[in-house]
Coordinates of C-alpha atoms in Angstrom, one line a residue:
M106 CA 3.9 22.4 -14.0
T107 CA 3.5 25.5 -16.1
C108 CA 0.7 27.8 -15.0
L109 CA -1.7 29.3 -17.5
P110 CA -1.2 33.0 -18.3
S111 CA -3.0 35.3 -15.9
R112 CA -6.3 36.9 -17.1
T113 CA -6.3 39.7 -14.6
P114 CA -7.2 43.2 -15.8
A115 CA -4.5 45.8 -16.2
A116 CA -4.0 48.3 -13.4
D117 CA -5.3 51.1 -15.4
E118 CA -8.6 49.3 -15.9
I119 CA -9.6 49.5 -12.2
D120 CA -10.1 52.4 -9.8
I121 CA -8.4 51.4 -6.6
P122 CA -9.6 54.3 -4.5
A123 CA -13.2 53.7 -5.6
L124 CA -12.8 50.0 -4.7
K125 CA -11.4 50.8 -1.3
A126 CA -14.5 52.9 -0.6
R127 CA -16.7 50.1 -1.9
Y128 CA -14.9 47.6 0.3
A129 CA -15.5 49.8 3.4
H130 CA -19.2 50.3 2.6
E131 CA -19.7 46.6 2.1
R132 CA -17.9 45.9 5.4
D133 CA -19.8 48.4 7.4
K134 CA -23.3 47.3 6.4
R135 CA -22.5 43.8 7.6
I136 CA -21.0 44.6 11.0
R137 CA -23.0 43.4 14.0
R138 CA -22.4 44.7 17.4
E139 CA -22.9 41.2 18.9
G140 CA -19.7 40.0 17.1
Q141 CA -19.2 36.3 17.8
E142 CA -22.2 36.3 20.1
Q143 CA -24.5 36.2 17.1
Y144 CA -23.7 32.5 16.9
S145 CA -24.7 29.8 19.4
R146 CA -23.6 26.2 20.0
P147 CA -26.1 23.4 19.2
T148 CA -27.7 22.2 22.4
G149 CA -30.0 19.4 21.3
E150 CA -33.1 21.6 21.8
V151 CA -33.1 23.0 18.3
V152 CA -30.9 20.7 16.2
E153 CA -28.9 17.6 17.2
D154 CA -26.3 18.2 19.9
Y155 CA -22.8 18.6 18.5
V156 CA -21.7 15.5 20.4
T157 CA -24.4 13.3 18.7
D158 CA -22.8 11.0 16.0
P159 CA -25.1 10.4 13.0
H160 CA -22.5 8.2 11.4
M161 CA -21.8 5.5 13.9
P162 CA -23.7 4.1 16.9
V163 CA -22.2 4.9 20.3
M164 CA -21.5 1.6 22.0
P165 CA -21.8 1.4 25.8
R166 CA -18.6 0.7 27.7
E167 CA -17.4 0.6 31.3
P168 CA -15.7 3.7 32.6
I169 CA -11.9 3.6 32.5
S170 CA -9.6 4.3 35.4
E171 CA -6.0 4.2 34.5
D172 CA -2.5 5.8 34.7
I173 CA -1.0 6.8 31.4
D174 CA 1.9 8.9 30.2
V175 CA 0.1 11.1 27.6
I176 CA -3.5 11.9 26.8
I177 CA -4.1 13.7 23.5
L178 CA -7.4 15.4 23.4
G179 CA -8.4 15.1 19.8
A180 CA -8.0 12.7 16.9
G181 CA -8.1 15.1 13.9
W182 CA -4.9 16.1 12.2
S183 CA -3.4 17.9 15.1
G184 CA -4.1 14.9 17.4
I185 CA -2.8 12.5 14.7
M186 CA 0.4 14.5 14.3
A187 CA 1.0 14.5 18.1
A188 CA 0.5 10.8 18.3
Y189 CA 2.7 10.2 15.3
H190 CA 5.6 12.0 16.8
L191 CA 5.1 10.4 20.2
A192 CA 5.2 7.0 18.5
K193 CA 8.3 8.0 16.5
A194 CA 10.0 9.1 19.8
G195 CA 9.4 5.6 21.2
I196 CA 6.6 6.6 23.6
T197 CA 3.9 3.9 23.7
S198 CA 1.8 4.8 26.8
F199 CA -0.6 7.3 25.2
R200 CA -4.2 7.6 23.9
N201 CA -6.1 9.9 21.6
L202 CA -9.5 10.8 23.1
D203 CA -12.2 12.2 20.8
G204 CA -16.0 12.6 20.6
A205 CA -16.0 11.2 17.1
G206 CA -16.2 7.6 16.2
D207 CA -12.8 7.4 14.4
F208 CA -9.8 9.4 13.4
G209 CA -10.1 12.4 11.1
G210 CA -11.6 15.2 13.1
V211 CA -13.4 17.6 10.7
W212 CA -13.1 14.9 8.0
Y213 CA -14.9 12.4 10.2
W214 CA -17.8 14.7 11.0
N215 CA -18.2 16.5 7.7
R216 CA -19.8 14.0 5.2
Y217 CA -22.0 16.5 3.3
P218 CA -22.4 16.0 -0.5
G219 CA -19.5 17.3 -2.5
I220 CA -17.0 17.6 0.3
Q221 CA -13.4 18.0 -0.9
C222 CA -10.2 19.5 0.3
D223 CA -10.1 23.2 -0.8
N224 CA -6.4 23.4 -1.1
E225 CA -4.1 21.0 -2.8
S226 CA -4.1 17.5 -1.4
Y227 CA -0.4 17.0 -2.2
I228 CA 0.3 19.7 0.3
Y229 CA -2.5 19.3 2.8
L230 CA -2.2 15.6 3.4
P231 CA 0.8 15.1 5.7
L232 CA 3.4 12.4 5.7
L233 CA 2.9 11.4 2.1
E234 CA 6.5 10.3 1.6
E235 CA 6.6 8.6 5.0
T236 CA 3.5 6.5 4.2
G237 CA 3.9 6.1 0.4
F238 CA 0.3 7.3 -0.1
M239 CA -0.6 9.5 -3.0
P240 CA -4.0 11.3 -3.3
S241 CA -6.1 10.3 -6.2
R242 CA -6.5 13.9 -7.5
K243 CA -5.4 17.5 -6.8
F244 CA -8.4 18.1 -4.5
A245 CA -9.2 14.9 -2.7
D246 CA -12.7 14.1 -1.4
G247 CA -13.6 13.8 2.2
R248 CA -13.9 10.0 2.2
E249 CA -10.3 9.6 0.9
I250 CA -9.0 12.1 3.5
Q251 CA -10.7 10.5 6.4
G252 CA -9.5 7.0 5.2
Y253 CA -6.0 8.3 5.0
A254 CA -6.2 9.7 8.5
R255 CA -7.2 6.3 9.8
A256 CA -4.4 4.6 7.7
I257 CA -1.7 6.8 9.4
A258 CA -2.9 5.7 12.8
E259 CA -2.8 2.0 11.7
K260 CA 0.6 2.3 10.0
F261 CA 2.2 3.8 13.1
D262 CA 0.5 1.5 15.6
F263 CA -1.7 3.9 17.6
A264 CA -5.1 3.2 16.1
D265 CA -6.1 0.8 18.8
K266 CA -5.1 3.1 21.6
A267 CA -7.8 5.7 20.9
L268 CA -10.9 6.3 23.0
F269 CA -13.7 7.3 20.6
H270 CA -17.2 8.7 21.3
T271 CA -15.6 10.1 24.4
Q272 CA -15.7 13.8 25.3
A273 CA -13.3 15.3 27.9
N274 CA -15.4 17.5 30.2
G275 CA -12.8 18.3 32.9
L276 CA -9.1 18.5 33.5
R277 CA -7.6 19.0 36.9
W278 CA -3.9 19.1 37.9
D279 CA -3.4 16.8 41.0
A280 CA -0.2 18.0 42.6
S281 CA -0.3 15.1 45.0
I282 CA 0.5 12.6 42.2
N283 CA 1.9 15.1 39.6
R284 CA -0.6 14.1 37.1
W285 CA -3.6 15.5 35.2
R286 CA -6.9 13.9 36.1
V287 CA -9.0 13.7 32.9
F288 CA -12.7 13.3 33.3
S289 CA -15.1 12.4 30.5
N290 CA -18.7 12.1 29.6
R291 CA -18.2 8.3 29.8
G292 CA -17.3 8.5 33.5
D293 CA -13.6 7.9 33.0
D294 CA -10.9 8.9 35.5
I295 CA -7.6 8.9 33.6
R296 CA -4.5 10.0 35.4
A297 CA -2.1 11.3 32.7
R298 CA 1.4 12.6 33.3
F299 CA 1.1 14.8 30.2
V300 CA -1.9 16.3 28.4
I301 CA -1.9 17.6 24.8
I302 CA -4.9 19.7 23.9
A303 CA -5.3 19.1 20.1
S304 CA -8.8 20.1 19.5
G305 CA -8.2 21.8 16.2
V306 CA -9.9 24.9 14.8
L307 CA -12.9 23.2 13.0
N308 CA -14.2 21.0 15.8
M309 CA -17.2 22.8 17.3
P310 CA -20.2 23.6 15.0
K311 CA -22.0 26.9 15.5
L312 CA -25.5 28.1 14.6
P313 CA -26.6 31.6 13.8
G314 CA -28.6 32.9 16.8
I315 CA -31.8 33.5 14.8
P316 CA -34.8 34.8 16.8
G317 CA -37.6 32.2 16.8
I318 CA -35.4 29.3 15.6
E319 CA -37.1 27.0 18.1
K320 CA -40.5 27.6 16.5
F321 CA -39.6 26.1 13.1
K322 CA -41.7 22.9 12.5
G323 CA -39.6 21.6 9.6
K324 CA -36.3 19.8 9.5
M325 CA -33.1 21.5 10.6
F326 CA -29.5 20.3 10.8
H327 CA -25.9 21.6 10.7
S328 CA -23.8 20.7 7.6
A329 CA -21.3 19.0 9.9
R330 CA -24.1 16.5 10.9
W331 CA -25.5 15.8 7.5
D332 CA -28.8 13.8 7.6
Y333 CA -28.8 11.5 4.6
G334 CA -31.9 9.8 6.1
Y335 CA -33.8 13.0 5.4
T336 CA -32.1 14.0 2.1
G337 CA -31.6 10.6 0.6
G338 CA -28.3 9.3 -0.7
S339 CA -25.2 8.6 1.3
H340 CA -21.7 9.8 1.8
E341 CA -20.5 7.4 -0.8
N342 CA -23.3 8.2 -3.3
P343 CA -24.9 11.6 -2.6
V344 CA -28.0 11.2 -4.7
L345 CA -30.3 13.5 -2.6
D346 CA -33.5 12.1 -4.2
K347 CA -35.7 12.6 -1.1
L348 CA -35.5 16.3 -1.7
A349 CA -37.4 16.2 -4.9
D350 CA -40.6 17.6 -3.3
K351 CA -38.8 19.7 -0.7
R352 CA -38.2 23.4 -0.4
V353 CA -34.7 23.8 1.1
A354 CA -32.7 26.7 2.5
V355 CA -29.0 26.6 3.1
V356 CA -27.7 29.4 5.4
G357 CA -24.1 30.4 4.7
T358 CA -22.0 30.8 1.6
G359 CA -18.5 29.9 2.8
A360 CA -16.3 26.9 2.0
T361 CA -18.9 24.3 3.0
A362 CA -21.9 25.9 1.2
I363 CA -20.2 26.3 -2.2
Q364 CA -19.6 22.5 -2.2
I365 CA -23.1 21.7 -1.0
V366 CA -25.2 24.1 -3.1
P367 CA -24.6 22.4 -6.5
H368 CA -25.9 19.1 -5.1
L369 CA -28.9 20.6 -3.4
A370 CA -29.7 22.5 -6.6
R371 CA -29.6 19.3 -8.6
Y372 CA -32.3 17.6 -6.4
A373 CA -34.4 20.0 -4.4
K374 CA -37.7 21.3 -5.7
K375 CA -36.7 24.8 -4.5
L376 CA -33.4 26.0 -3.1
Y377 CA -32.8 29.2 -1.3
V378 CA -29.2 30.2 -0.8
V379 CA -29.1 32.6 2.1
Q380 CA -26.0 34.9 1.9
R381 CA -24.7 37.6 4.2
T382 CA -21.3 37.9 2.5
P383 CA -20.3 36.3 -0.8
S384 CA -17.1 34.2 -1.1
S385 CA -14.6 34.6 -3.8
V386 CA -14.9 31.5 -6.0
D387 CA -12.3 30.8 -8.7
E388 CA -12.3 27.9 -11.2
R389 CA -11.3 24.5 -9.9
P390 CA -9.4 22.2 -12.3
N391 CA -9.2 18.9 -10.4
P392 CA -7.4 16.3 -12.6
P393 CA -6.6 12.8 -11.4
T394 CA -3.0 12.4 -10.2
N395 CA -0.7 11.7 -13.1
P396 CA 1.2 8.5 -12.5
D397 CA 4.1 9.7 -14.7
W398 CA 4.4 12.8 -12.5
V399 CA 4.5 10.6 -9.4
K400 CA 7.2 8.4 -10.8
A401 CA 9.4 11.4 -11.5
L402 CA 9.2 12.8 -8.0
Q403 CA 12.4 13.0 -6.0
P404 CA 12.9 12.4 -2.3
G405 CA 11.9 15.5 -0.3
W406 CA 9.4 16.5 -2.9
Q407 CA 6.5 17.1 -0.5
K408 CA 8.5 19.3 1.9
D409 CA 9.7 21.3 -1.1
R410 CA 6.2 21.7 -2.4
Q411 CA 4.8 22.7 1.0
A412 CA 7.6 25.3 1.3
N413 CA 6.8 26.6 -2.2
F414 CA 3.1 26.9 -1.3
H415 CA 3.8 28.6 1.9
R416 CA 6.0 31.3 0.3
A417 CA 3.3 31.9 -2.3
A418 CA 0.4 32.1 0.1
M419 CA 2.0 33.9 3.0
E420 CA 5.3 35.5 1.9
A421 CA 6.6 35.8 -1.7
F422 CA 8.3 33.7 -4.3
H423 CA 12.1 33.9 -4.6
P424 CA 13.6 35.2 -7.8
G425 CA 13.3 32.5 -10.5
E426 CA 11.1 30.2 -8.3
E427 CA 8.5 28.3 -10.2
D428 CA 4.9 28.2 -8.9
L429 CA 4.3 24.5 -8.3
I430 CA 0.6 24.9 -7.3
C431 CA -0.9 27.2 -9.9
D432 CA -4.3 28.0 -8.3
I433 CA -6.1 30.9 -6.5
W434 CA -3.9 30.5 -3.4
T435 CA -0.7 31.3 -5.4
E436 CA -1.9 33.7 -8.1
I437 CA -1.1 37.0 -6.4
S438 CA 2.5 35.9 -5.7
R439 CA 2.8 34.4 -9.1
N440 CA 1.7 37.6 -10.9
L441 CA 3.8 39.7 -8.6
A442 CA 6.9 37.6 -9.3
A443 CA 6.3 37.9 -13.1
E444 CA 6.2 41.7 -12.8
M445 CA 9.3 41.8 -10.7
E446 CA 11.1 39.5 -13.1
A447 CA 10.1 41.7 -16.0
E448 CA 11.6 44.7 -14.1
G449 CA 14.8 42.9 -13.3
W450 CA 13.9 42.3 -9.6
P451 CA 14.4 45.9 -8.5
A452 CA 15.4 46.6 -4.9
L453 CA 12.3 47.7 -3.0
T454 CA 11.7 48.9 0.5
P455 CA 9.1 46.8 2.4
E456 CA 6.6 49.6 1.9
Q457 CA 7.2 49.7 -1.8
F458 CA 6.9 46.0 -2.1
L459 CA 3.6 45.9 -0.2
A460 CA 2.2 48.7 -2.3
K461 CA 3.1 46.9 -5.5
R462 CA 1.5 43.7 -4.1
D463 CA -1.6 45.6 -3.2
V464 CA -2.1 46.6 -6.8
V465 CA -1.7 43.0 -8.0
E466 CA -4.2 41.9 -5.3
F467 CA -6.9 44.4 -6.4
R468 CA -6.5 43.2 -10.0
V469 CA -6.9 39.6 -9.0
M470 CA -10.0 40.4 -7.0
E471 CA -11.5 42.3 -9.9
R472 CA -10.8 39.2 -12.1
L473 CA -12.8 37.1 -9.7
R474 CA -15.7 39.6 -9.7
R475 CA -15.7 39.6 -13.5
R476 CA -15.9 35.8 -13.4
V477 CA -19.3 36.1 -11.7
D478 CA -20.5 38.2 -14.7
D479 CA -19.3 35.6 -17.1
L480 CA -21.2 32.7 -15.4
V481 CA -24.4 34.2 -13.9
D482 CA -27.1 35.4 -16.2
D483 CA -29.1 37.7 -14.0
P484 CA -27.3 41.0 -13.4
A485 CA -28.7 41.6 -10.0
T486 CA -27.9 38.1 -8.8
A487 CA -24.4 38.4 -10.2
E488 CA -23.8 41.7 -8.5
A489 CA -24.8 40.3 -5.1
L490 CA -22.5 37.4 -5.6
K491 CA -19.4 39.6 -6.1
P492 CA -16.8 39.7 -3.4
Y493 CA -16.0 43.3 -2.5
Y494 CA -13.2 42.9 0.1
R495 CA -9.4 42.2 0.3
F496 CA -8.0 38.8 -0.6
L497 CA -7.8 36.7 2.6
C498 CA -10.5 38.7 4.3
K499 CA -12.4 35.4 3.7
R500 CA -11.1 32.0 2.7
P501 CA -10.4 31.9 -1.1
L502 CA -12.5 29.2 -2.7
S503 CA -12.8 27.4 -6.0
S504 CA -15.6 25.6 -7.8
D505 CA -16.7 25.1 -11.4
E506 CA -20.3 24.3 -10.4
Y507 CA -21.3 27.0 -7.8
Y508 CA -22.0 30.1 -9.9
P509 CA -23.9 28.3 -12.7
V510 CA -26.6 26.9 -10.3
F511 CA -27.9 30.4 -10.0
N512 CA -29.1 30.2 -13.6
Q513 CA -31.4 27.4 -12.6
P514 CA -35.1 28.3 -12.2
N515 CA -35.3 26.3 -8.9
V516 CA -32.5 28.3 -7.2
E517 CA -32.9 31.7 -5.6
L518 CA -30.2 33.8 -3.9
V519 CA -31.5 35.5 -0.7
D520 CA -29.2 38.3 0.1
V521 CA -29.3 39.3 3.8
S522 CA -26.4 41.7 3.9
L523 CA -28.6 44.7 4.7
T524 CA -30.3 43.0 7.6
K525 CA -27.0 41.3 8.6
G526 CA -28.5 37.9 8.6
V527 CA -31.8 36.1 8.7
E528 CA -34.3 38.3 10.7
A529 CA -36.3 35.6 12.3
M530 CA -37.7 32.1 11.9
T531 CA -41.3 31.0 12.0
E532 CA -43.2 27.7 12.1
K533 CA -43.1 27.6 8.3
G534 CA -39.7 29.0 7.4
F535 CA -37.6 32.1 7.8
I536 CA -38.0 35.9 7.3
A537 CA -35.5 37.9 5.3
G538 CA -36.0 41.4 4.0
G539 CA -39.5 41.4 5.6
R540 CA -40.6 38.5 3.5
E541 CA -41.4 35.0 4.9
Y542 CA -39.9 32.2 2.9
E543 CA -41.7 28.9 3.5
V544 CA -39.3 25.9 3.6
D545 CA -39.4 22.3 4.6
C546 CA -35.7 22.1 5.6
M547 CA -33.1 24.5 6.9
I548 CA -29.4 23.5 6.6
F549 CA -26.9 25.6 8.5
A550 CA -23.6 25.8 6.7
S551 CA -22.6 28.3 9.3
G552 CA -19.1 27.0 10.2
F553 CA -17.3 26.4 13.4
E554 CA -16.1 28.1 16.6
V555 CA -12.8 29.1 15.1
T556 CA -12.0 32.3 17.0
S557 CA -14.6 32.3 19.7
D558 CA -13.8 32.1 23.4
L559 CA -11.9 29.1 24.5
E560 CA -14.8 27.6 26.5
R561 CA -16.9 27.5 23.3
R562 CA -14.0 26.4 21.1
W563 CA -12.6 23.5 23.2
G564 CA -15.9 22.4 24.7
I565 CA -14.2 21.3 28.0
D566 CA -16.1 22.6 31.0
T567 CA -13.1 23.1 33.3
I568 CA -9.3 23.1 32.9
E569 CA -7.7 23.7 36.3
G570 CA -4.0 24.0 36.8
R571 CA -2.0 24.8 39.9
D572 CA -4.1 25.9 42.9
G573 CA -7.3 25.5 40.9
A574 CA -6.4 28.2 38.4
S575 CA -8.7 28.2 35.3
I576 CA -7.0 28.3 31.8
Y577 CA -10.0 30.3 30.6
Q578 CA -9.3 33.0 33.2
H579 CA -5.5 32.6 32.7
W580 CA -5.9 33.4 29.0
A581 CA -8.9 35.7 29.2
D582 CA -6.9 38.5 27.6
G583 CA -5.0 36.4 25.2
P584 CA -2.6 33.5 25.3
K585 CA 0.6 33.6 27.3
T586 CA 2.9 30.8 26.3
F587 CA 6.4 29.5 26.0
H588 CA 7.1 28.6 22.3
G589 CA 3.3 28.6 21.7
V590 CA 2.9 25.2 23.3
M591 CA 3.1 25.5 27.1
T592 CA 2.0 28.0 29.8
A593 CA 3.1 28.7 33.4
G594 CA 0.8 27.4 36.1
F595 CA -0.4 24.5 33.9
P596 CA 2.5 22.0 34.2
N597 CA 2.8 19.1 31.8
Q598 CA 0.1 20.6 29.5
F599 CA 0.6 21.3 25.9
Y600 CA -1.4 23.1 23.2
M601 CA -1.6 22.8 19.4
G602 CA -3.1 25.4 17.0
Y603 CA -2.8 29.1 16.2
I604 CA -1.3 30.1 19.5
Q605 CA 1.8 32.4 19.5
G606 CA 3.8 30.4 17.1
G607 CA 5.0 30.4 13.5
L608 CA 2.2 30.1 11.0
N609 CA 2.4 27.9 8.0
A610 CA 0.1 28.2 5.0
S611 CA -0.7 24.5 5.4
V612 CA -2.3 23.9 8.8
T613 CA -1.3 20.2 8.8
E614 CA 2.4 21.1 8.3
Q615 CA 2.0 23.5 11.2
N616 CA 0.4 20.7 13.2
R617 CA 3.3 18.4 12.3
R618 CA 6.0 20.7 13.5
Q619 CA 4.1 21.5 16.7
G620 CA 3.7 17.8 17.4
Y621 CA 7.4 17.2 16.9
H622 CA 8.4 20.0 19.3
I623 CA 5.9 18.8 22.0
A624 CA 7.0 15.2 21.6
H625 CA 10.6 16.3 22.0
I626 CA 9.9 17.9 25.3
I627 CA 7.8 15.0 26.6
S628 CA 10.4 12.5 25.4
E629 CA 13.2 14.4 27.2
A630 CA 11.2 14.6 30.4
L631 CA 10.6 10.8 30.3
K632 CA 14.3 10.1 29.5
R633 CA 15.4 12.3 32.4
D634 CA 12.8 10.9 34.8
V635 CA 11.3 14.4 35.2
A636 CA 7.9 14.4 36.9
V637 CA 6.9 18.0 36.2
V638 CA 7.8 20.2 33.2
E639 CA 6.6 23.8 33.3
P640 CA 7.8 27.2 31.8
T641 CA 9.3 29.6 34.3
Q642 CA 7.4 32.8 34.6
A643 CA 10.6 34.7 33.4
A644 CA 11.0 32.5 30.4
Q645 CA 7.3 32.8 29.4
D646 CA 7.4 36.6 29.8
A647 CA 10.5 36.8 27.7
Y648 CA 9.0 34.6 25.0
V649 CA 5.7 36.6 24.9
E650 CA 7.7 39.9 24.7
H651 CA 9.8 38.4 21.9
F652 CA 6.8 37.1 20.0
E653 CA 4.8 40.3 20.3
G654 CA 7.8 42.5 19.6
H655 CA 8.3 40.7 16.3
E656 CA 4.6 40.2 15.5
I657 CA 3.4 41.6 12.2
D658 CA 0.7 44.1 13.0
L659 CA -2.4 43.1 11.0
S660 CA -4.8 45.2 13.0
A661 CA -5.4 47.8 10.2
F662 CA -6.0 45.0 7.6
S663 CA -8.3 43.2 10.0
R664 CA -10.4 46.4 10.6
E665 CA -10.8 46.8 6.8
C666 CA -12.2 43.3 6.4
T667 CA -15.8 42.2 6.2
P668 CA -16.8 40.3 9.3
S669 CA -15.7 36.6 9.3
Y670 CA -13.9 34.2 11.6
F671 CA -10.7 35.6 10.2
N672 CA -11.2 38.8 12.3
N673 CA -13.4 37.5 15.1
E674 CA -16.6 38.6 13.3
G675 CA -15.4 42.2 13.1
E676 CA -15.1 42.6 16.8
G677 CA -12.1 45.0 16.3
D678 CA -9.1 45.0 18.5
G679 CA -10.8 44.0 21.7
K680 CA -10.1 40.3 20.8
A681 CA -6.8 41.1 19.1
K682 CA -4.8 38.7 21.2
W683 CA -7.0 35.9 19.9
R684 CA -7.0 36.9 16.3
L685 CA -6.7 33.8 14.1
F686 CA -3.5 34.7 12.2
R687 CA -1.0 36.3 14.6
S688 CA 2.1 36.1 12.7
Y689 CA 5.7 35.8 13.8
G690 CA 7.4 38.6 11.9
P691 CA 10.7 36.9 10.9
G692 CA 8.6 34.1 9.3
W693 CA 8.0 30.4 9.4
D694 CA 11.6 29.3 8.7
A695 CA 13.0 31.6 11.4
F696 CA 10.5 30.3 13.9
Q697 CA 11.5 26.7 13.1
T698 CA 15.2 27.7 13.4
L699 CA 14.5 29.2 16.8
L700 CA 13.0 26.0 18.1
A701 CA 15.6 23.7 16.5
E702 CA 18.4 25.7 18.1
W703 CA 16.7 25.5 21.5
R704 CA 16.3 21.7 21.1
A705 CA 19.9 21.3 20.0
R706 CA 21.2 23.0 23.1
G707 CA 19.8 20.2 25.2
D708 CA 19.5 22.1 28.4
M709 CA 15.7 22.7 28.2
E710 CA 16.3 26.4 29.0
G711 CA 13.2 28.2 30.2
L712 CA 11.6 25.1 31.6
S713 CA 11.4 24.2 35.3
L714 CA 12.2 20.5 35.6
T715 CA 11.1 18.7 38.8
K716 CA 11.9 15.1 39.6

């Protein structure tokens, strides 16, 4: 694939010191002292409880009491990758347990109109070569992704093992039987030798804590629990014809909202788009998958493509390396590589390289702001929609339909940056800027508990290890792990996610490698007839010291960013240990080499093994 030439402005066309000052101003006016506490979990009193499934009826069943080798808490991509690698290792006594009605995680729950993957499907969807599946287009839609998740479970024979519509509400280590007792909202008592917590990062919806939200007499729902009964249409055919006489407000302008808004604008009588911080939204070419391209692919193509994407998004292209992706995620690295190539790839210190990259980044962000002017007619609306912050302070997005809807007479942008959110809700609507907006429906596209406290994120009331120790207290000041997947005091328990490990630009590739490492440890324990596997305190301390000693310090960058889940809603360094992207300094490949060498030694060094 040959990328189109860059349309970024030249460096002498922009005033970087002035932009830095503007970025700081825009950040400061949005900071709220409540941090993540400005959001709340749905409880059922205001909108439907997050456990409620609008897609599939919850069928009654008898409680289960059983002994099993492995329980995987979650059936989204992290849970699927854990199950896949257990199955590949020959382990058959395991279950996925999930509150949803099927596999897919966020792709099961999220069925809002317009839902698509917002980075390339050929990278994001795992195991394409292993399954022989090929996405229908560059950015696959949600139905296709959820269907593929189910297909993996069926192909590798673990689909019928899952317990759906089942929420774990308690885990307790029982030393008398060397097993975890797993309790659920269905009355289950499952005794598992091993537990893998694979809850994902987009599993728990959150609501803005708006004063008076309980007073509103109209319809409210979270985008992750879309109500087609109210809006009309369906996941398969999102014709929202029941909104023709409705005044609708959507709260949020992140990845979900930019996909929803064009559909709401098409059908609603009036649409208010309530924005605290605008997203950066680039163009979105989404061609069907070219069958000739597929035929020409060589074995190993997906891993090569994932590695190419990772370097572009998180590191840098190698000299002479082609950009295989050609979108907003890779533009900065692509432009930087072109400049370095033109200069003969000069030897630069890390500081010189980052300074050069910063200039390219400012130019790309300016291109994105100028795109708003090109597409939005009203100058005041266009200015409010412009992203004034560093690239990756918020998730980069793409859409060809989002900006043009603000030229429609039925669409109004409600900027709440100065009040840092909606001020209040009333019986008839909401208040912003001192004005009451009367609406029939409020849709909260307000995201998920990505970096909030573990209790909120995992949604499990109690997790008690040795001697009744709580994982929530154990990790109150940040995670303490061995290889990012285990912790002392919680034997036979494993974790998946952004926890003291190598970061990959594709979360599903990160899930895949974590699942492989965890399955290796469990498989070895079962082969050796080991009852209890647990990191020694010394090994854990050494790993934490190693990780933190090599960690890239992103605290200054985080402090510069506008508040979002990327920086714990601007809470500063108080939550630094739980910052979303804590990166292993030597990089993804070095981290995988570290784990591969540990596995190859075969001595399970650092783990206490008890028969």
